[in-house]
PDB file of C-alpha atoms in Angstrom:
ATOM      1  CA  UNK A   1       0.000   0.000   0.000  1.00 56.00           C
ATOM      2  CA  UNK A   2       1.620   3.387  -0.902  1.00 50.00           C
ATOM      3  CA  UNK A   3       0.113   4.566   2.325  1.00 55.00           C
ATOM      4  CA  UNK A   4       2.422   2.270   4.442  1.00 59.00           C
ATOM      5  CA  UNK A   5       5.407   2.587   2.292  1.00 52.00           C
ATOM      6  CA  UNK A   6       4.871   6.901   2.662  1.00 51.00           C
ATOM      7  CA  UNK A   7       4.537   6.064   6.860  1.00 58.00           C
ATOM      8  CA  UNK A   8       7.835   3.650   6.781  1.00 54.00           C
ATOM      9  CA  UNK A   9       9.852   5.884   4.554  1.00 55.00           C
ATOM     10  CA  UNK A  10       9.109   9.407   7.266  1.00 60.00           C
ATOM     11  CA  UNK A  11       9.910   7.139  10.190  1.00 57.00           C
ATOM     12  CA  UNK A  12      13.201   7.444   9.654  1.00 55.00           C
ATOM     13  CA  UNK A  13      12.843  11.469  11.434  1.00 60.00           C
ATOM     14  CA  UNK A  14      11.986   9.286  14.706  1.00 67.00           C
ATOM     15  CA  UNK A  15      15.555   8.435  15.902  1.00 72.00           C
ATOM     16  CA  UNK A  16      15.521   6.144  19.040  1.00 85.00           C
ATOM     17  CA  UNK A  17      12.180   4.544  20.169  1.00 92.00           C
ATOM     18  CA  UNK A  18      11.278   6.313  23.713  1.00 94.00           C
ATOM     19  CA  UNK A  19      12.751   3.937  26.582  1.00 95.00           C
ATOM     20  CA  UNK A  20       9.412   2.539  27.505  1.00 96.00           C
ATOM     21  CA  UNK A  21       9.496   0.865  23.987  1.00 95.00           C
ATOM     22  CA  UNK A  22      12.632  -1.067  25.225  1.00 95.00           C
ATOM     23  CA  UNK A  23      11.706  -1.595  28.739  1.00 97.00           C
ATOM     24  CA  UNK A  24      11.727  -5.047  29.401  1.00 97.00           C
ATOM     25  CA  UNK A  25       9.573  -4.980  32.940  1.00 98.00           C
ATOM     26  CA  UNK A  26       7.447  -2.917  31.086  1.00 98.00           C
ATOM     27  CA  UNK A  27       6.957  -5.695  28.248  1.00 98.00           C
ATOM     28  CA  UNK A  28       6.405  -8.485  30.955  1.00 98.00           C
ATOM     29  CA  UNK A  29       3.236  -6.400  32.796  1.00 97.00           C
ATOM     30  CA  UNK A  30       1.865  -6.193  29.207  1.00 98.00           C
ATOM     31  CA  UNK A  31       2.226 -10.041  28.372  1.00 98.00           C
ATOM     32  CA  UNK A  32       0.451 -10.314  32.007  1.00 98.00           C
ATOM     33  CA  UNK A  33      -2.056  -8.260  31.729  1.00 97.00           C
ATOM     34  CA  UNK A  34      -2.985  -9.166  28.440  1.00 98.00           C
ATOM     35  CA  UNK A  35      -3.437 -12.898  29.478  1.00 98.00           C
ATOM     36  CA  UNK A  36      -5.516 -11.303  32.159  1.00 97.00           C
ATOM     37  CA  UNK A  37      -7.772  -9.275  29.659  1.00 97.00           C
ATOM     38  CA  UNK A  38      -8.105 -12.128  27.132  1.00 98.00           C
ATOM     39  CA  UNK A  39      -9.864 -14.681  29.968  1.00 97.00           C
ATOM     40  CA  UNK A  40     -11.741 -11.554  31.327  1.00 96.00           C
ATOM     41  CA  UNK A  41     -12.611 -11.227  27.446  1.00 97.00           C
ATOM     42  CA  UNK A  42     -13.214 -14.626  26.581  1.00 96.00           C
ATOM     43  CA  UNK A  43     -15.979 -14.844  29.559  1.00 95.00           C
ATOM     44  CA  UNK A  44     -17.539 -11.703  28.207  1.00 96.00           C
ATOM     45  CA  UNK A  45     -17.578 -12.245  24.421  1.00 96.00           C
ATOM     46  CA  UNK A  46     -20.156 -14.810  24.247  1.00 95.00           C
ATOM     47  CA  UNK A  47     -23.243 -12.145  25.101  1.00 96.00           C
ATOM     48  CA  UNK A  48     -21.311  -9.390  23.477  1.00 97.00           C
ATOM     49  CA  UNK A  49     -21.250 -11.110  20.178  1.00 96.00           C
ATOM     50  CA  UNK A  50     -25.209 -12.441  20.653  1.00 96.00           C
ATOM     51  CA  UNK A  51     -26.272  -8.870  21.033  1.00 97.00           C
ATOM     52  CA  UNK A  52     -23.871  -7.406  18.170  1.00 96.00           C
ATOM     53  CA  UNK A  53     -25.577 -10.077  15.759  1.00 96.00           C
ATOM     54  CA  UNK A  54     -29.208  -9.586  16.993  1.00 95.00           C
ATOM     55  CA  UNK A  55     -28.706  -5.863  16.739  1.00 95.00           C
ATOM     56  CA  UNK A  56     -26.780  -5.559  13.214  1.00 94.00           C
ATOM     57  CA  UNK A  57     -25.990  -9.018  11.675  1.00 94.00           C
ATOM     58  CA  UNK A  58     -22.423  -8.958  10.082  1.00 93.00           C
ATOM     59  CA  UNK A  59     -18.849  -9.507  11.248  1.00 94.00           C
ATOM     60  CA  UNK A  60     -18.062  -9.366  14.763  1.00 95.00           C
ATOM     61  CA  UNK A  61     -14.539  -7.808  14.710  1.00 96.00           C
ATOM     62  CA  UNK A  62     -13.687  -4.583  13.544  1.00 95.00           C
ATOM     63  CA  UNK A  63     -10.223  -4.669  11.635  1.00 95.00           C
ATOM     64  CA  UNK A  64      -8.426  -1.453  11.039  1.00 93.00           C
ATOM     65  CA  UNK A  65      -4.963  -0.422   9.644  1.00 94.00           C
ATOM     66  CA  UNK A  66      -2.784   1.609  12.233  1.00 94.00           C
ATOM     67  CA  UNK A  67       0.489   3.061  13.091  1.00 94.00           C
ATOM     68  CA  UNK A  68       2.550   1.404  16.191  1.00 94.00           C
ATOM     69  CA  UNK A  69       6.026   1.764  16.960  1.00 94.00           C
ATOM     70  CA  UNK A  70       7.932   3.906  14.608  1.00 91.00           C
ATOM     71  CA  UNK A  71       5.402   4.064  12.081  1.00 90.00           C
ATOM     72  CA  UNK A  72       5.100   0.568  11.915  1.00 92.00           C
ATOM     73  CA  UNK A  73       1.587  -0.546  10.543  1.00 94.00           C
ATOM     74  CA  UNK A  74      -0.498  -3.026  12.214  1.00 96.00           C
ATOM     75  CA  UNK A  75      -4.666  -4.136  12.670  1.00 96.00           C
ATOM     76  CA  UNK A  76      -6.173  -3.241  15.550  1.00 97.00           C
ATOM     77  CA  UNK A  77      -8.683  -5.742  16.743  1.00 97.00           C
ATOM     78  CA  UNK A  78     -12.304  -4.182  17.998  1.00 97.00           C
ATOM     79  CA  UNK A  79     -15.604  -5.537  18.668  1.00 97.00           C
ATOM     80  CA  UNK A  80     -17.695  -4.203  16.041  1.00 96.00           C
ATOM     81  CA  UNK A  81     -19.541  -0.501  17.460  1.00 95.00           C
ATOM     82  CA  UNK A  82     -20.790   0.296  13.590  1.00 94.00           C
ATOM     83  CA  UNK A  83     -22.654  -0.392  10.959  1.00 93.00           C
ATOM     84  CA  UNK A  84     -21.245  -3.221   8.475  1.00 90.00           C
ATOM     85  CA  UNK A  85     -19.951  -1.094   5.612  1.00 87.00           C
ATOM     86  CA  UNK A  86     -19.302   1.882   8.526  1.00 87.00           C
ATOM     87  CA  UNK A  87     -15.491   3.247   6.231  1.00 85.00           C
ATOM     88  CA  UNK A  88     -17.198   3.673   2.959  1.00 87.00           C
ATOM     89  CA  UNK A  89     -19.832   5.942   4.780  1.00 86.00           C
ATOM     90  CA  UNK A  90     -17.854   7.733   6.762  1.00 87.00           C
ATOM     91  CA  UNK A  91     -17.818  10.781   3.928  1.00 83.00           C
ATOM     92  CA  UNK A  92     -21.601  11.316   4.705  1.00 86.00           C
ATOM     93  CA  UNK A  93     -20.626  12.115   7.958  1.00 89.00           C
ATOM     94  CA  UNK A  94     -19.489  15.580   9.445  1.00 86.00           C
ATOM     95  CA  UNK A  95     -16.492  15.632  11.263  1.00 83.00           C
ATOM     96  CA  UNK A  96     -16.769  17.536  14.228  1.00 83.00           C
ATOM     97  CA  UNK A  97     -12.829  17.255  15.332  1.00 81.00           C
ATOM     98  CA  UNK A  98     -10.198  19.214  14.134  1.00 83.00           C
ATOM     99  CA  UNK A  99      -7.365  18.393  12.876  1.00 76.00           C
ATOM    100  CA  UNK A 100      -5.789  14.888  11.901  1.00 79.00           C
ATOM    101  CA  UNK A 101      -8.665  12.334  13.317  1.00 82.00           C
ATOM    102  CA  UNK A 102     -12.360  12.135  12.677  1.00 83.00           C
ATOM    103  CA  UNK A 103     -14.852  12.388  15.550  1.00 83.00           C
ATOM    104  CA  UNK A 104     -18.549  12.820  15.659  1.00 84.00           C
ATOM    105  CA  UNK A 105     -20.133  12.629  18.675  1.00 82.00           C
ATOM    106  CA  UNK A 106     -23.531  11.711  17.302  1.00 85.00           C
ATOM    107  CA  UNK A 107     -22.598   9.488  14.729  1.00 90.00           C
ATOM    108  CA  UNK A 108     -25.700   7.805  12.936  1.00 91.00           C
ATOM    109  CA  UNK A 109     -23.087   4.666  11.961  1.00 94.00           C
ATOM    110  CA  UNK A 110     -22.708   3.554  15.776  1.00 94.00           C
ATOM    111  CA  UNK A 111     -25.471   0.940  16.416  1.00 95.00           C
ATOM    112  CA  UNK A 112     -27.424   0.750  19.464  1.00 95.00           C
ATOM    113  CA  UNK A 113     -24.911  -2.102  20.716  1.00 96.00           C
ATOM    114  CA  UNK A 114     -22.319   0.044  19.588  1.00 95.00           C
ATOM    115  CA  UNK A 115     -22.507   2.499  21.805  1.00 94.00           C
ATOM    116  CA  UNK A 116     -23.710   0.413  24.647  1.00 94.00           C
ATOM    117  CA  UNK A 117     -19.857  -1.100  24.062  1.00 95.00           C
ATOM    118  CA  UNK A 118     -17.993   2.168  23.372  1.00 91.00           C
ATOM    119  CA  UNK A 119     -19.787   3.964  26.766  1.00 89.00           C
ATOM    120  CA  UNK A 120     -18.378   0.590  28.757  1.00 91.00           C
ATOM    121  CA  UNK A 121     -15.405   0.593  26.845  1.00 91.00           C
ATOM    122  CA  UNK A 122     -15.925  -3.379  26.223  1.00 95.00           C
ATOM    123  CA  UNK A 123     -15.610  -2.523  22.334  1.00 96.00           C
ATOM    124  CA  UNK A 124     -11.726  -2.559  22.979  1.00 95.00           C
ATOM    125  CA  UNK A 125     -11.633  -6.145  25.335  1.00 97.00           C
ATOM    126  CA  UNK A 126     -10.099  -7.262  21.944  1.00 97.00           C
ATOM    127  CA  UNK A 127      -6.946  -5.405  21.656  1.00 97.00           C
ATOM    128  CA  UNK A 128      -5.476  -7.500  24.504  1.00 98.00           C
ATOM    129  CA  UNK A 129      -4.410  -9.566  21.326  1.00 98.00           C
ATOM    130  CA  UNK A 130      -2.800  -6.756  20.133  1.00 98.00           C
ATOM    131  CA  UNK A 131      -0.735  -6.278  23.430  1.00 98.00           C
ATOM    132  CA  UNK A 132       0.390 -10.269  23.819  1.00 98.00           C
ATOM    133  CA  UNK A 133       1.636  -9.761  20.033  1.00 97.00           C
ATOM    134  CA  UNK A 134       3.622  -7.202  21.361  1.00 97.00           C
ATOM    135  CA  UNK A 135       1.862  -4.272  18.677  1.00 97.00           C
ATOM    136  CA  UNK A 136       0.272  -2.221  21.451  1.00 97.00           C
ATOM    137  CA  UNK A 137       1.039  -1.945  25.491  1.00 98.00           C
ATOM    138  CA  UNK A 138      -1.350  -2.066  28.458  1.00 97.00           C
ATOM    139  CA  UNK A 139      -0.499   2.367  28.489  1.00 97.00           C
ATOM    140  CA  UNK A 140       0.835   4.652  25.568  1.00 96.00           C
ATOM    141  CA  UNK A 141      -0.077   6.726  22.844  1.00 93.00           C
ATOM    142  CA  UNK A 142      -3.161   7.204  20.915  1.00 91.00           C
ATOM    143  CA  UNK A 143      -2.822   4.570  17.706  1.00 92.00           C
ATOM    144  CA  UNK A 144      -3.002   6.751  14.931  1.00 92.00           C
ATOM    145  CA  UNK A 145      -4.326   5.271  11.543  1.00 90.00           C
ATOM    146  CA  UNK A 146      -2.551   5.749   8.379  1.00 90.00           C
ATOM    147  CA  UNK A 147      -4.518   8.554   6.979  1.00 86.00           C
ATOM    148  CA  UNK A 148      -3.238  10.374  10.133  1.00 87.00           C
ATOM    149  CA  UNK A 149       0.341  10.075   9.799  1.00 89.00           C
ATOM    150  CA  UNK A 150       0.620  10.899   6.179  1.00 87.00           C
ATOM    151  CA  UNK A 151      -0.291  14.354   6.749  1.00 86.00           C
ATOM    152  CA  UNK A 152       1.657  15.034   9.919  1.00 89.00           C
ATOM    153  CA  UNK A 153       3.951  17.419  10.534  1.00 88.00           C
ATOM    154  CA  UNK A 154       7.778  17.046  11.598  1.00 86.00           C
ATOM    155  CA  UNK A 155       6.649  17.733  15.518  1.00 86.00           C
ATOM    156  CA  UNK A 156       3.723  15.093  15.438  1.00 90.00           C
ATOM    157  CA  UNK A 157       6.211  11.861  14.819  1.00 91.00           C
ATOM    158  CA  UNK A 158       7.426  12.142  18.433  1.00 91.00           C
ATOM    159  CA  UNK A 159       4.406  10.370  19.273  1.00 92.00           C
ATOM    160  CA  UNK A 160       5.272   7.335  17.543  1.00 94.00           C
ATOM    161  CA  UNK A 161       8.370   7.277  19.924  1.00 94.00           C
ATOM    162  CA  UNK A 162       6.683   5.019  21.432  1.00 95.00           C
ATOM    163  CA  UNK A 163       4.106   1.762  21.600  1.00 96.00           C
ATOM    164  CA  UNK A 164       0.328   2.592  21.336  1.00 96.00           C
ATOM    165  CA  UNK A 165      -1.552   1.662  24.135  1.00 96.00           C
ATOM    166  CA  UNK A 166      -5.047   0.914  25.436  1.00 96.00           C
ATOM    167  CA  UNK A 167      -5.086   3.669  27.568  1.00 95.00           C
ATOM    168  CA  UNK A 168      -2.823   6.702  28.225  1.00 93.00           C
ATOM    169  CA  UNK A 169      -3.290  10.649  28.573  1.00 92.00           C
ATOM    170  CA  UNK A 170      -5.628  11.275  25.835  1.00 89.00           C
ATOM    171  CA  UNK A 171      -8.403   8.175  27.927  1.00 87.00           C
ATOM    172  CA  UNK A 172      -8.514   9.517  31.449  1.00 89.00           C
ATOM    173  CA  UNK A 173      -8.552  13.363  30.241  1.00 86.00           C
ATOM    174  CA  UNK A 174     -11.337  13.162  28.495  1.00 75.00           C
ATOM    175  CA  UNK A 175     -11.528  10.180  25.750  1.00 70.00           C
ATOM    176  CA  UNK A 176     -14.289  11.002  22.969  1.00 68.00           C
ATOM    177  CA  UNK A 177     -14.669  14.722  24.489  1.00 73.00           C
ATOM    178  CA  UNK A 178     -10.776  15.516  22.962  1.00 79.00           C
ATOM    179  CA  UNK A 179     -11.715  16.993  19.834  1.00 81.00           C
ATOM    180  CA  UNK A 180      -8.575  18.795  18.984  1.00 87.00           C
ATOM    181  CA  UNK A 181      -5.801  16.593  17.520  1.00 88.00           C
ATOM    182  CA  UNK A 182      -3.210  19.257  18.581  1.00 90.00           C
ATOM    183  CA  UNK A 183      -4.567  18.411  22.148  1.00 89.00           C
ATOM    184  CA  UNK A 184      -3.827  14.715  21.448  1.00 90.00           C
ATOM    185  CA  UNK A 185      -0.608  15.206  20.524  1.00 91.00           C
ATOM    186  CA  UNK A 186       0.470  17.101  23.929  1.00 92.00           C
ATOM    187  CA  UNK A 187      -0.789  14.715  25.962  1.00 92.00           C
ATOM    188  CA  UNK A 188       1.000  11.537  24.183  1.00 93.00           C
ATOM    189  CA  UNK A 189       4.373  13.448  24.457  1.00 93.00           C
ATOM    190  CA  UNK A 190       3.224  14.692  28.029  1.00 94.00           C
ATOM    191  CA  UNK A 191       3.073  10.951  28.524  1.00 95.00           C
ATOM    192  CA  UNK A 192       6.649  10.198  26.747  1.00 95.00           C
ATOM    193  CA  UNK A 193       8.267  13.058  29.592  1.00 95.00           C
ATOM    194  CA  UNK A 194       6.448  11.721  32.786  1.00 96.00           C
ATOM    195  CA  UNK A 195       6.643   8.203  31.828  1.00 97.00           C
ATOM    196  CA  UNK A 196       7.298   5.455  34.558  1.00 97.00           C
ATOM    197  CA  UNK A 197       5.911   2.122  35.660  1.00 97.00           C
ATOM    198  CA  UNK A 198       4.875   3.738  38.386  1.00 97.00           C
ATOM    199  CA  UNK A 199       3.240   6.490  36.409  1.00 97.00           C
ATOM    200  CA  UNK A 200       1.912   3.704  34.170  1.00 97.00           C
ATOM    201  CA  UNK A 201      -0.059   2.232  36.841  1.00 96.00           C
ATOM    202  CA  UNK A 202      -1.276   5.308  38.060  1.00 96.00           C
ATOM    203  CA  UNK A 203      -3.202   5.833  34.859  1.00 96.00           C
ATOM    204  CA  UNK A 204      -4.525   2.116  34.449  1.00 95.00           C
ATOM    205  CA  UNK A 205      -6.000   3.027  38.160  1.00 94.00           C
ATOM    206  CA  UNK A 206      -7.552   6.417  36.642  1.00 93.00           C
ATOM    207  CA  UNK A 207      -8.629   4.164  33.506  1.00 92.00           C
ATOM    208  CA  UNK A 208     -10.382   1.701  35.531  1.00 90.00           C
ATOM    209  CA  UNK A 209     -12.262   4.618  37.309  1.00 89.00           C
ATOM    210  CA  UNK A 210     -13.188   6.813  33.931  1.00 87.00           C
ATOM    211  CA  UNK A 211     -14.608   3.581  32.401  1.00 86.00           C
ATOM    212  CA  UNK A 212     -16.826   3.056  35.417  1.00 83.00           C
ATOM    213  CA  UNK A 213     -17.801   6.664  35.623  1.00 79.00           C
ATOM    214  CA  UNK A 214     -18.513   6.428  32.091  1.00 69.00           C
ATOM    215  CA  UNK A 215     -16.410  10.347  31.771  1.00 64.00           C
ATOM    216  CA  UNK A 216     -15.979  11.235  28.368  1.00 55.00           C
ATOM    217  CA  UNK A 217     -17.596   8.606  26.477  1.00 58.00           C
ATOM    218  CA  UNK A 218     -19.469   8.392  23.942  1.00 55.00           C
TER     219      UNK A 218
END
């Protein structure tokens, strides 16, 4: 895809991965925790797929191109939130963010499930796959898709410094509610400067407690 080739040719302005790429403690709570969140999700899938069927027939995963480490493409794994053929009508759809992502807070493609699963967070059980493959950690970075990174600018590839994650900055200050990709991109390298295990646990603890409040979702 020339999209992937553009992305893999720019990453080359990255230099180093950030040192919680390389951390190897780091890696080990992410193999652990994603064993953890694939039984949790295992137990859970059997009445989450029942209802995604009865609601909108159709596949039950959601498959999506994005950027992890250094540019480096990869499919993140979802429950299904939207509509079947959801990318080819996302044109009809205004885009209420600004900047490099697409947001819209109302959008008509987001079933009834859908948003039952995106409010709980439960749409995402599946990218504990994603961790245990070692594509995406338990905390990082937004994952960007590939339309995002071929229009960024030299300041934005920072963020790829590092793995994606489940949850970072940009989930317990606000999730759906951050409109402003600028504001994204402050908070993932806000993340790369404070960065610890300690700090890393800190924010699955504020994770666990935005889910449950249901803050920012949508």
């Amino acid at each position: 895809m020339a999209g992937e080739s553009l992305v893999l040719t720019r990453s080359h302005r990255l230099g180093v991965p950030h040192r919680s790429a390389t951390c190897k403690v780091k890696r080990l709570i992410d193999i652990l925790g994603a064993v953890v969140g694939l039984f949790l999700t295992a137990i859970l899938a059997i009445p989450i797929v029942i209802a995604i069927q009865i609601d909108d027939p159709g596949t039950i995963f959601y498959r999506q191109l994005r950027c992890g480490l250094r540019g480096k493409p990869f499919r993140i794994l979802k429950f299904r939130s939207m509509v079947v053929d959801a990318d080819r009508k996302q044109h009809l759809v205004q885009n209420q963010a600004k900047g490099h992502i697409f947001k819209n807070t109302n959008d008509p493609r987001i079933t009834r499930v859908g948003r039952f699963l995106r409010r709980t967070s439960l749409d995402e059980l599946p990218q504990f796959w994603n961790v245990l493959n070692g594509e995406m950690s338990l905390v990082g970075t937004r994952p960007p898709t590939l339309n995002e990174v071929q229009h960024y600018k030299p300041h934005h590839w920072q963020r790829l410094r590092t793995k994606p994650g489940m949850t970072g900055e940009w989930q317990v200050n606000g999730r759906s509610s951050v409109i402003d990709f600028e504001d994204i991109v402050s908070m993932d390298l806000t993340y790369q400067r404070k960065w610890s295990l300690v700090y890393d646990f800190k924010l699955i603890l504020k994770t666990i407690a935005v889910v449950l409040k249901k803050q920012g979702a949508c």
